[in-house]
Coordinates of N, CA and C in Angstrom, one line a residue:
X6 N -0.1 -25.2 8.5 CA 0.5 -24.7 7.1 C 1.7 -25.6 6.8
X7 N 1.3 -25.9 5.3 CA 2.4 -26.8 4.9 C 3.2 -26.0 3.6
X8 N 4.4 -26.0 3.7 CA 5.2 -25.3 2.7 C 6.0 -26.1 1.7
X9 N 5.9 -25.9 0.5 CA 6.7 -26.9 -0.5 C 7.5 -26.0 -1.4
X10 N 8.8 -26.5 -1.6 CA 9.6 -25.8 -2.6 C 9.5 -26.4 -4.0
X11 N 9.0 -25.7 -4.8 CA 8.9 -26.0 -6.2 C 10.1 -25.9 -7.0
X12 N 10.7 -24.8 -7.1 CA 12.2 -24.5 -7.7 C 12.6 -23.4 -6.7
X13 N 13.8 -22.9 -7.5 CA 14.6 -22.0 -7.1 C 14.0 -20.7 -6.6
X14 N 12.8 -20.4 -7.5 CA 12.2 -19.1 -7.5 C 10.7 -19.1 -7.0
X15 N 10.3 -20.4 -6.6 CA 8.8 -20.7 -6.4 C 8.6 -21.6 -5.2
X16 N 7.7 -21.1 -4.4 CA 7.2 -22.1 -3.2 C 5.8 -21.9 -3.1
X17 N 5.2 -23.1 -2.6 CA 3.8 -23.1 -2.4 C 3.4 -23.4 -0.9
X18 N 2.3 -22.8 -0.6 CA 2.0 -22.8 0.8 C 0.5 -23.5 0.8
X19 N 0.1 -24.2 1.6 CA -1.2 -24.8 1.8 C -1.7 -24.4 3.0
X20 N -2.8 -23.8 3.0 CA -3.6 -23.4 4.3 C -4.8 -24.3 4.3
X21 N -5.1 -24.9 5.4 CA -6.4 -25.4 5.6 C -7.4 -24.7 5.8
X22 N -8.7 -25.0 5.9 CA -9.8 -24.3 6.4 C -9.7 -24.0 7.8
X23 N -9.2 -25.1 8.6 CA -9.1 -24.8 9.9 C -7.8 -23.7 10.4
X24 N -6.8 -23.6 9.7 CA -5.8 -22.6 9.8 C -6.3 -21.2 9.3
X25 N -7.3 -21.1 8.4 CA -7.9 -20.0 7.8 C -8.6 -19.3 8.9
X26 N -9.6 -20.3 9.6 CA -10.4 -19.9 10.7 C -9.7 -19.3 11.9
X27 N -8.2 -20.2 12.1 CA -7.7 -19.7 13.2 C -7.0 -18.4 13.1
X28 N -6.5 -17.9 11.7 CA -6.1 -16.7 11.6 C -7.1 -15.7 11.2
X29 N -8.4 -16.3 11.2 CA -9.7 -15.4 10.8 C -9.3 -14.7 9.7
X30 N -9.2 -15.3 8.5 CA -8.8 -14.6 7.3 C -9.4 -15.6 6.4
X31 N -9.7 -14.9 5.0 CA -10.1 -16.1 3.9 C -9.7 -15.5 2.6
X32 N -10.2 -16.1 1.6 CA -9.7 -15.8 0.1 C -9.8 -14.0 0.0
X33 N -10.9 -13.7 0.2 CA -11.1 -12.1 0.0 C -9.8 -11.3 0.5
X34 N -9.5 -11.5 1.7 CA -8.4 -10.9 2.3 C -7.1 -10.8 1.5
X35 N -6.8 -12.0 0.9 CA -5.6 -12.0 0.0 C -5.9 -11.3 -1.2
X36 N -7.1 -11.4 -1.9 CA -7.5 -10.6 -3.2 C -7.3 -9.1 -2.9
X37 N -8.0 -8.6 -1.7 CA -8.0 -7.3 -1.4 C -6.8 -6.8 -0.8
X38 N -5.8 -7.7 -0.6 CA -4.7 -7.3 0.2 C -4.7 -6.6 1.4
X39 N -5.6 -7.2 2.3 CA -5.8 -6.4 3.5 C -4.6 -6.5 4.4
X40 N -4.6 -5.7 5.6 CA -3.2 -5.7 6.4 C -3.3 -7.1 7.0
X41 N -4.3 -7.6 7.3 CA -4.1 -9.2 8.2 C -3.4 -10.0 7.1
X42 N -3.8 -9.9 5.6 CA -3.4 -10.9 4.6 C -1.8 -10.7 4.4
X43 N -1.4 -9.2 4.6 CA 0.0 -8.8 4.3 C 0.8 -9.4 5.7
X44 N 0.2 -9.4 6.9 CA 0.9 -10.1 7.8 C 1.1 -11.5 7.6
X45 N 0.1 -12.4 7.2 CA 0.0 -13.7 7.1 C 1.1 -14.2 5.9
X46 N 1.2 -13.3 4.9 CA 2.1 -13.5 3.8 C 3.5 -13.3 4.4
X47 N 3.8 -12.4 5.1 CA 5.2 -12.2 5.7 C 5.5 -13.2 6.7
X48 N 4.5 -13.9 7.3 CA 4.8 -15.0 8.3 C 5.2 -16.2 7.3
X49 N 4.4 -16.5 6.4 CA 4.6 -17.5 5.5 C 6.1 -17.4 4.7
X50 N 6.6 -16.1 4.2 CA 7.8 -16.0 3.8 C 8.8 -16.1 4.5
X51 N 8.9 -16.0 5.9 CA 9.8 -16.2 6.9 C 9.8 -17.8 7.2
X52 N 8.7 -18.4 7.3 CA 8.8 -19.8 7.6 C 9.5 -20.6 6.4
X53 N 9.1 -20.2 5.2 CA 9.7 -20.7 3.9 C 11.2 -20.6 3.9
X54 N 11.7 -19.2 4.6 CA 13.0 -19.0 4.4 C 13.7 -20.1 5.4
X55 N 13.2 -20.4 6.4 CA 13.5 -21.2 7.7 C 13.6 -22.7 7.2
X56 N 12.4 -23.0 6.7 CA 12.1 -24.6 6.5 C 12.7 -25.0 5.2
X57 N 12.6 -24.2 4.1 CA 13.0 -24.8 2.6 C 14.1 -24.0 2.1
X58 N 14.7 -23.1 2.8 CA 15.7 -22.1 2.2 C 15.3 -21.2 1.1
X59 N 13.9 -20.8 1.3 CA 13.7 -19.9 0.1 C 14.1 -18.6 0.3
X60 N 14.6 -18.0 -0.7 CA 15.1 -16.7 -0.7 C 14.3 -15.7 -1.4
X61 N 13.4 -14.8 -0.8 CA 12.6 -13.9 -1.5 C 13.2 -13.0 -2.2
X62 N 12.5 -12.4 -3.3 CA 13.1 -11.4 -4.3 C 13.4 -10.0 -3.6
X63 N 14.3 -9.4 -3.9 CA 14.5 -8.1 -3.0 C 13.5 -7.1 -3.4
X64 N 12.8 -7.2 -4.5 CA 11.7 -6.1 -4.7 C 10.5 -6.6 -4.9
X65 N 9.9 -7.6 -5.4 CA 8.6 -7.9 -5.8 C 8.4 -9.5 -6.2
X66 N 7.2 -10.1 -5.7 CA 7.0 -11.3 -6.2 C 5.7 -11.2 -6.6
X67 N 5.2 -12.4 -7.4 CA 3.9 -12.7 -7.9 C 3.3 -13.7 -6.7
X68 N 2.1 -13.4 -6.3 CA 1.2 -14.3 -5.3 C 0.0 -14.8 -6.2
X69 N -0.1 -15.9 -6.4 CA -1.2 -16.6 -7.0 C -2.0 -17.4 -6.0
X70 N -3.5 -17.1 -6.1 CA -4.3 -18.0 -4.9 C -5.3 -19.0 -5.7
X71 N -5.2 -20.1 -5.1 CA -6.2 -21.4 -5.8 C -6.8 -21.9 -4.7
X72 N -8.3 -21.9 -4.7 CA -9.3 -22.3 -3.8 C -9.2 -23.9 -4.0
X73 N -9.2 -24.5 -2.7 CA -9.5 -25.9 -2.8 C -10.9 -26.2 -2.1
X74 N -12.0 -26.3 -2.7 CA -13.3 -26.6 -2.1 C -13.2 -27.6 -1.1
X75 N -13.7 -27.2 0.2 CA -13.8 -27.8 1.4 C -12.4 -28.4 2.2
X76 N -11.3 -27.7 1.7 CA -10.0 -27.9 1.9 C -9.3 -26.7 2.7
X77 N -9.2 -25.7 1.7 CA -8.6 -24.6 2.2 C -8.1 -23.9 0.9
X78 N -6.8 -23.3 0.8 CA -6.3 -22.6 -0.3 C -4.8 -23.0 -0.6
X79 N -4.2 -22.7 -1.6 CA -2.8 -22.8 -1.8 C -2.4 -21.4 -2.4
X80 N -1.3 -20.8 -1.7 CA -0.6 -19.6 -2.2 C 0.7 -20.1 -2.7
X81 N 0.7 -19.6 -4.0 CA 2.2 -19.7 -4.8 C 3.0 -18.4 -4.9
X82 N 4.1 -18.4 -4.2 CA 5.1 -17.4 -4.5 C 6.0 -17.5 -5.4
X83 N 6.2 -16.7 -6.5 CA 7.3 -16.6 -7.5 C 8.0 -15.2 -7.8
X84 N 9.1 -15.3 -8.3 CA 9.8 -14.2 -8.7 C 9.0 -13.6 -9.9
X85 N 9.1 -12.2 -10.0 CA 8.2 -11.5 -10.9 C 9.5 -11.8 -12.2
X86 N 9.0 -12.3 -13.4 CA 9.7 -12.3 -14.6 C 9.6 -11.3 -15.5
X87 N 10.0 -11.7 -16.5 CA 10.1 -10.6 -17.7 C 8.5 -10.2 -18.2
X88 N 7.7 -11.7 -18.2 CA 6.5 -11.2 -18.6 C 5.5 -10.3 -17.5
X89 N 6.1 -10.1 -16.5 CA 5.5 -9.1 -15.4 C 5.7 -7.8 -15.5
X90 N 6.9 -7.7 -16.3 CA 7.5 -6.3 -16.4 C 6.4 -5.3 -16.9
X91 N 5.9 -5.5 -18.1 CA 4.9 -4.8 -18.4 C 3.7 -4.3 -17.6
X92 N 3.3 -5.5 -16.8 CA 2.3 -5.1 -15.7 C 2.8 -3.9 -14.8
X93 N 4.1 -4.1 -14.5 CA 4.6 -3.2 -13.3 C 4.6 -1.7 -13.8
X94 N 5.1 -1.8 -15.3 CA 5.1 -0.5 -15.9 C 3.9 0.0 -15.9
X95 N 2.8 -0.6 -16.3 CA 1.3 -0.1 -16.3 C 1.0 0.4 -14.8
X96 N 1.4 -0.5 -13.9 CA 0.9 0.1 -12.5 C 1.6 1.5 -12.5
X97 N 2.8 1.5 -12.9 CA 3.7 2.8 -12.4 C 2.8 4.0 -13.2
X98 N 2.7 3.7 -14.4 CA 1.9 4.6 -15.3 C 0.6 5.0 -14.7
X99 N -0.5 4.2 -14.0 CA -1.4 4.5 -13.3 C -1.1 5.3 -12.1
X100 N -0.2 5.0 -11.4 CA 0.5 5.9 -10.3 C 0.7 7.3 -10.6
X101 N 1.3 7.4 -12.0 CA 1.8 8.7 -12.3 C 0.5 9.6 -12.8
X102 N -0.4 8.9 -13.4 CA -1.6 9.6 -14.0 C -2.3 10.1 -12.8
X103 N -2.5 9.2 -11.6 CA -3.0 9.5 -10.5 C -2.6 10.9 -9.8
X104 N -1.3 10.9 -9.7 CA -0.6 12.2 -9.1 C -0.9 13.5 -10.3
X105 N -0.8 13.2 -11.3 CA -1.5 14.1 -12.4 C -2.8 14.7 -12.0
X106 N -3.8 13.8 -11.9 CA -5.0 14.1 -11.6 C -5.0 14.9 -10.3
X107 N -4.1 14.5 -9.2 CA -4.3 15.1 -8.0 C -3.8 16.6 -7.9
X108 N -2.7 16.7 -8.8 CA -2.4 18.2 -9.0 C -3.4 19.1 -9.6
X109 N -4.2 18.3 -10.7 CA -5.2 19.2 -11.4 C -6.3 19.5 -10.3
X110 N -6.8 18.6 -9.4 CA -7.7 18.7 -8.5 C -7.4 20.1 -7.7
X111 N -6.0 20.1 -7.3 CA -5.5 21.1 -6.3 C -5.5 22.4 -7.1
X112 N -5.2 22.4 -8.4 CA -5.1 23.8 -9.0 C -6.5 24.4 -9.2
X113 N -7.7 23.4 -9.4 CA -8.9 24.0 -9.4 C -9.6 24.2 -8.2
X114 N -8.8 24.2 -7.0 CA -9.4 24.2 -6.0 C -10.1 23.2 -5.1
X115 N -9.6 22.0 -5.5 CA -10.1 20.9 -4.9 C -11.3 20.2 -5.5
X116 N -11.6 20.7 -6.7 CA -12.9 19.9 -7.5 C -12.6 18.7 -7.9
X117 N -13.3 17.9 -8.3 CA -13.0 16.5 -8.9 C -12.9 16.5 -10.2
X118 N -11.8 15.9 -10.9 CA -11.7 15.9 -12.2 C -12.2 14.7 -12.7
X119 N -12.7 13.7 -11.9 CA -13.2 12.4 -12.3 C -14.4 12.4 -13.2
X120 N -15.3 13.6 -13.2 CA -16.5 13.4 -14.2 C -16.2 14.3 -15.3
X121 N -15.2 14.8 -15.8 CA -15.0 15.8 -16.6 C -15.2 15.0 -18.0
X122 N -15.8 15.7 -19.1 CA -16.0 15.1 -20.2 C -15.0 15.9 -21.2
X123 N -14.2 15.0 -21.6 CA -13.2 15.4 -22.8 C -13.3 14.7 -24.1
X124 N -13.0 15.2 -25.1 CA -13.3 14.6 -26.4 C -12.1 13.7 -26.5
X125 N -12.2 12.6 -27.2 CA -11.2 11.4 -27.5 C -10.1 12.1 -28.0
X126 N -8.8 11.8 -27.4 CA -7.6 12.3 -27.9 C -7.3 13.7 -27.3
X127 N -8.0 14.3 -26.6 CA -7.7 15.9 -26.0 C -6.5 15.5 -25.3
X128 N -5.6 16.3 -25.2 CA -4.4 16.3 -24.4 C -4.4 17.1 -23.1
X129 N -4.9 16.5 -22.0 CA -5.2 17.4 -20.7 C -4.0 17.3 -19.9
X130 N -2.8 16.6 -20.2 CA -1.6 16.7 -19.1 C -0.6 15.6 -19.8
X131 N 0.3 15.3 -19.1 CA 1.2 14.3 -19.5 C 0.6 12.9 -19.2
X132 N 0.6 12.5 -20.7 CA 0.2 11.0 -20.6 C 1.0 10.0 -20.2
X133 N 0.8 8.8 -19.8 CA 1.6 7.8 -19.3 C 2.8 7.5 -20.3
X134 N 2.4 7.4 -21.4 CA 3.6 7.0 -22.3 C 4.6 8.2 -22.5
X135 N 4.0 9.4 -22.4 CA 5.0 10.5 -22.5 C 5.9 10.6 -21.3
X136 N 5.6 10.3 -20.0 CA 6.3 10.0 -18.8 C 7.4 9.0 -18.9
X137 N 6.9 7.8 -19.8 CA 7.8 7.0 -19.9 C 9.0 7.3 -20.8
X138 N 8.6 7.9 -22.1 CA 9.7 8.4 -22.8 C 10.8 9.4 -22.2
X139 N 10.0 10.1 -21.3 CA 11.1 11.3 -20.7 C 12.0 10.5 -19.7
X140 N 11.6 9.4 -19.2 CA 12.5 8.3 -18.3 C 13.3 7.6 -18.9
X141 N 13.2 7.8 -20.4 CA 14.1 6.8 -21.3 C 13.7 5.4 -21.3
X142 N 12.5 5.3 -21.0 CA 11.9 3.8 -21.2 C 10.9 3.7 -22.3
X143 N 10.7 2.4 -22.8 CA 9.7 2.4 -23.7 C 8.5 2.4 -22.9
X144 N 7.3 3.1 -23.6 CA 6.1 3.1 -23.1 C 5.2 1.9 -22.8
X145 N 4.7 1.5 -21.9 CA 3.8 0.3 -21.4 C 2.5 0.8 -21.9
X146 N 1.9 -0.2 -22.8 CA 0.6 0.1 -23.1 C -0.5 -1.0 -23.3
X147 N -0.5 -1.8 -22.0 CA -1.3 -2.8 -22.1 C -2.7 -2.4 -22.5
X148 N -3.5 -3.3 -23.2 CA -4.7 -2.9 -23.6 C -6.1 -3.3 -22.6
X149 N -5.6 -3.8 -21.4 CA -6.9 -4.3 -20.5 C -6.1 -4.2 -18.9
X150 N -7.2 -4.2 -18.1 CA -6.9 -4.4 -16.8 C -8.0 -4.9 -16.0
X151 N -7.9 -5.6 -15.2 CA -8.8 -6.2 -14.3 C -8.9 -5.6 -12.8
X152 N -10.1 -5.1 -12.3 CA -10.2 -4.5 -11.1 C -11.2 -5.4 -10.2
X153 N -10.9 -5.5 -8.8 CA -11.6 -6.4 -8.1 C -12.4 -5.4 -7.1
X154 N -13.7 -5.6 -7.0 CA -14.5 -4.9 -5.9 C -15.1 -5.6 -4.8
X155 N -15.5 -5.2 -3.7 CA -15.9 -6.0 -2.5 C -17.4 -6.2 -2.8
X156 N -18.0 -5.2 -3.6 CA -19.5 -5.7 -3.8 C -20.0 -4.9 -5.3
X157 N -21.2 -5.2 -5.7 CA -21.7 -4.9 -7.0 C -21.9 -3.2 -6.6
X158 N -22.3 -3.0 -5.8 CA -22.5 -1.3 -5.3 C -21.5 -0.4 -5.6
X159 N -20.2 -1.1 -5.4 CA -19.0 -0.3 -5.6 C -18.8 -0.1 -7.0
X160 N -19.0 -1.1 -7.9 CA -18.7 -0.9 -9.2 C -19.9 0.1 -9.8
X161 N -21.0 0.1 -9.3 CA -22.0 1.0 -9.7 C -21.7 2.3 -9.5
X162 N -21.2 2.6 -8.1 CA -20.6 3.9 -7.9 C -19.7 4.3 -9.0
X163 N -18.6 3.5 -9.3 CA -17.6 3.9 -10.2 C -17.9 4.1 -11.2
X164 N -19.1 3.2 -11.9 CA -19.5 3.5 -13.4 C -20.2 4.7 -13.5
X165 N -20.9 5.3 -12.5 CA -21.5 6.5 -12.4 C -20.7 7.8 -12.4
X166 N -19.4 7.5 -12.3 CA -18.4 8.7 -12.1 C -17.8 8.8 -13.5
X167 N -17.9 7.7 -14.3 CA -17.2 7.9 -15.5 C -17.9 8.7 -16.8
X168 N -17.4 9.4 -17.5 CA -18.0 9.9 -18.7 C -18.9 9.1 -19.3
X169 N -20.1 9.7 -19.7 CA -21.1 8.9 -20.6 C -20.6 8.4 -21.9
X170 N -19.5 9.1 -22.4 CA -19.0 9.1 -23.9 C -18.0 8.3 -23.8
X171 N -17.4 7.7 -22.7 CA -16.1 7.0 -22.6 C -16.2 5.7 -23.4
X172 N -15.6 5.4 -24.6 CA -15.5 4.2 -25.3 C -14.8 3.1 -25.0
X173 N -14.9 2.7 -23.8 CA -14.1 1.4 -23.4 C -15.1 0.3 -23.4
X174 N -14.5 -0.8 -23.4 CA -15.1 -2.1 -23.5 C -15.2 -2.6 -22.0
X175 N -15.9 -3.5 -21.7 CA -15.9 -3.9 -20.2 C -16.8 -5.1 -20.0
X176 N -16.4 -6.1 -19.2 CA -17.1 -7.3 -18.7 C -17.2 -7.3 -17.3
X177 N -18.1 -8.1 -16.5 CA -18.3 -8.2 -15.4 C -18.2 -9.6 -14.7
X178 N -17.4 -10.1 -13.8 CA -17.2 -11.4 -13.5 C -17.6 -11.5 -11.9
X179 N -18.0 -12.7 -11.5 CA -18.2 -12.8 -10.0 C -17.5 -14.2 -9.5
X180 N -16.6 -14.2 -8.7 CA -15.8 -15.3 -8.3 C -15.6 -15.2 -6.6
X181 N -16.1 -16.2 -5.8 CA -16.1 -16.3 -4.5 C -16.5 -15.2 -3.8
X182 N -17.6 -14.5 -4.3 CA -18.1 -13.5 -3.5 C -17.6 -12.1 -3.7
X183 N -16.7 -12.1 -4.7 CA -16.0 -10.6 -5.2 C -16.3 -10.6 -6.7
X184 N -16.3 -9.3 -7.0 CA -16.8 -8.9 -8.3 C -15.6 -8.3 -9.2
X185 N -15.3 -8.6 -10.3 CA -14.3 -8.3 -11.1 C -14.7 -7.8 -12.3
X186 N -14.1 -6.6 -12.5 CA -14.5 -5.7 -13.8 C -13.4 -5.6 -14.8
X187 N -13.5 -6.4 -15.8 CA -12.3 -6.7 -17.0 C -12.8 -5.3 -17.9
X188 N -11.6 -4.4 -17.7 CA -11.8 -3.1 -18.5 C -10.8 -3.0 -19.5
X189 N -11.5 -3.1 -20.9 CA -10.6 -3.0 -21.9 C -10.6 -1.6 -22.6
X190 N -9.4 -1.2 -23.1 CA -9.2 0.2 -23.8 C -10.3 0.4 -24.9
X191 N -10.7 -0.6 -25.6 CA -11.6 -0.2 -26.8 C -11.3 0.7 -27.8
X192 N -12.2 1.8 -27.9 CA -11.9 2.7 -28.9 C -11.6 4.2 -28.1
X193 N -11.2 3.9 -26.8 CA -11.1 5.2 -25.8 C -9.4 5.6 -26.3
X194 N -9.1 7.1 -26.0 CA -8.0 7.3 -26.2 C -7.1 6.6 -24.9
X195 N -5.9 6.5 -25.1 CA -5.1 5.8 -24.0 C -5.1 6.6 -22.8
X196 N -5.3 8.0 -22.9 CA -5.2 8.8 -21.8 C -6.5 8.8 -21.0
X197 N -7.6 8.6 -21.7 CA -9.0 8.5 -20.9 C -9.1 7.0 -20.5
X198 N -8.5 6.3 -21.3 CA -8.6 4.7 -20.6 C -7.7 4.6 -19.1
X199 N -6.5 5.2 -19.2 CA -5.7 5.4 -17.8 C -6.5 6.3 -17.0
X200 N -7.0 7.1 -17.3 CA -7.8 7.8 -16.2 C -9.1 7.1 -15.6
X201 N -9.6 6.1 -16.4 CA -10.7 5.3 -16.1 C -10.1 4.3 -15.0
X202 N -8.7 3.8 -15.4 CA -8.3 2.8 -14.4 C -7.7 3.5 -13.1
X203 N -7.3 4.5 -13.1 CA -7.1 5.3 -12.0 C -8.1 5.3 -11.0
X204 N -9.2 5.8 -11.6 CA -10.6 6.0 -10.9 C -11.2 4.7 -10.4
X205 N -11.0 3.5 -11.1 CA -11.2 2.3 -10.7 C -10.4 1.8 -9.3
X206 N -9.3 2.2 -9.2 CA -8.4 2.1 -8.0 C -9.0 2.8 -6.7
X207 N -9.9 3.7 -7.0 CA -10.6 4.5 -6.0 C -11.6 3.8 -5.1
X208 N -12.1 2.8 -6.2 CA -13.4 2.2 -5.6 C -13.1 0.5 -5.3
X209 N -11.9 0.3 -6.1 CA -11.6 -1.2 -5.8 C -9.9 -1.4 -5.7
X210 N -9.4 -2.5 -6.2 CA -8.1 -2.8 -6.6 C -7.9 -3.4 -7.7
X211 N -6.5 -3.0 -8.1 CA -6.0 -3.7 -9.3 C -5.8 -5.2 -9.1
X212 N -6.5 -6.1 -9.9 CA -6.4 -7.5 -9.6 C -5.2 -8.2 -10.7
X213 N -5.3 -7.6 -12.0 CA -4.4 -8.1 -13.0 C -4.3 -7.0 -14.2
X214 N -3.2 -7.3 -14.8 CA -2.8 -6.4 -16.0 C -2.0 -7.2 -17.1
X215 N -2.1 -8.6 -16.8 CA -1.4 -9.6 -17.7 C -2.4 -10.6 -18.1
X216 N -2.4 -11.3 -19.0 CA -3.4 -12.3 -19.4 C -3.1 -13.4 -18.6
X217 N -2.0 -13.9 -18.3 CA -1.5 -15.1 -17.4 C -2.1 -15.0 -16.1
X218 N -2.5 -13.7 -15.7 CA -2.8 -13.8 -14.2 C -4.5 -13.7 -14.2
X219 N -5.2 -13.7 -15.3 CA -6.6 -14.1 -15.2 C -7.1 -15.2 -15.9
X220 N -6.4 -16.3 -16.1 CA -7.0 -17.4 -16.5 C -7.9 -17.9 -15.4
X221 N -7.5 -17.9 -14.2 CA -8.5 -18.7 -13.0 C -9.8 -18.0 -13.2
X222 N -9.7 -16.6 -13.6 CA -11.1 -15.8 -13.5 C -12.0 -16.1 -14.6
X223 N -11.4 -16.3 -15.9 CA -12.1 -16.6 -17.0 C -12.6 -18.1 -16.9
X224 N -11.6 -18.8 -16.3 CA -12.2 -20.3 -16.4 C -13.1 -20.7 -15.2
X225 N -13.0 -20.1 -13.9 CA -13.7 -20.3 -12.8 C -14.8 -19.5 -12.3
X226 N -14.6 -18.1 -12.9 CA -15.5 -17.1 -12.5 C -16.7 -17.1 -13.4
X227 N -17.7 -16.4 -12.8 CA -19.0 -16.7 -13.4 C -19.2 -15.2 -14.2
X228 N -19.4 -15.2 -15.4 CA -19.6 -13.8 -16.3 C -20.9 -13.3 -16.1
X229 N -21.1 -12.3 -15.5 CA -22.5 -11.8 -15.1 C -23.0 -10.7 -16.4
X230 N -22.0 -10.1 -16.9 CA -22.2 -9.1 -17.9 C -21.0 -9.3 -19.2
X231 N -21.4 -9.8 -20.3 CA -20.4 -10.1 -21.3 C -19.8 -9.0 -21.9
X232 N -20.7 -7.8 -22.2 CA -20.3 -6.8 -22.8 C -20.9 -5.6 -22.4
X233 N -20.2 -4.2 -22.4 CA -20.7 -3.1 -22.2 C -21.0 -3.0 -20.5
X234 N -20.5 -3.5 -19.6 CA -20.7 -3.7 -18.4 C -20.8 -2.3 -17.7
X235 N -20.1 -1.4 -17.9 CA -19.9 -0.3 -17.4 C -21.1 0.6 -17.8
X236 N -21.2 0.5 -19.1 CA -22.4 1.5 -19.4 C -24.0 0.9 -18.9
X237 N -24.0 -0.6 -18.6 CA -25.3 -1.2 -18.2 C -25.4 -0.9 -16.8
X238 N -24.1 -0.9 -16.1 CA -24.2 -0.6 -14.6 C -24.5 1.1 -14.3
X239 N -24.4 1.8 -15.2 CA -24.6 3.3 -15.0 C -26.2 3.6 -14.6
X240 N -26.9 2.6 -15.2 CA -28.4 2.8 -14.9 C -29.0 3.6 -15.9

């Protein structure tokens, strides 16, 4: 494990293929944030503190992953900056919407709210931007999010749960054996789009909600479906 200090807020760690085998971990573990990956990340941070004087942020950091063919991978740790705040707000909005959906299910006796058909713009509860207003913060409304799935079957399960009249745009990518759904708001209402994002997290994980985070995907990933991926995967 080789650690290099880039600047006051950034460090890089090189893990060779031999080290990955020793840890019994690979690229997918870091993308899907497995427990094993979390343990390795914590070990790297502690070693970076000791070897290069790295001071991890108190709250959160960005983790970028770069594959080196036939060599291993590079993990880059950096403090979250202003550009990442919108992504953080969006994640918080999704969490709040998930809580709202859970309360809705409880009120109707445990039934699933995931397949409900609502008309565009219909108000079925507190939308994320309304919650942000109540908290005295400007609403965060990014127009896209990318979700990562362990297999194509999981995406098909997710797509089958979505309303057939949901007017989102979507693309499907494959990279290093994982599948990435690029979900754009399109003509859907923000509430319905947020609901679809929450449901995506039940089948996969949030990969990115900021353009700078998806450069590697668009440059190195293989585009399997360039448009209307969700609709095409519904079958």
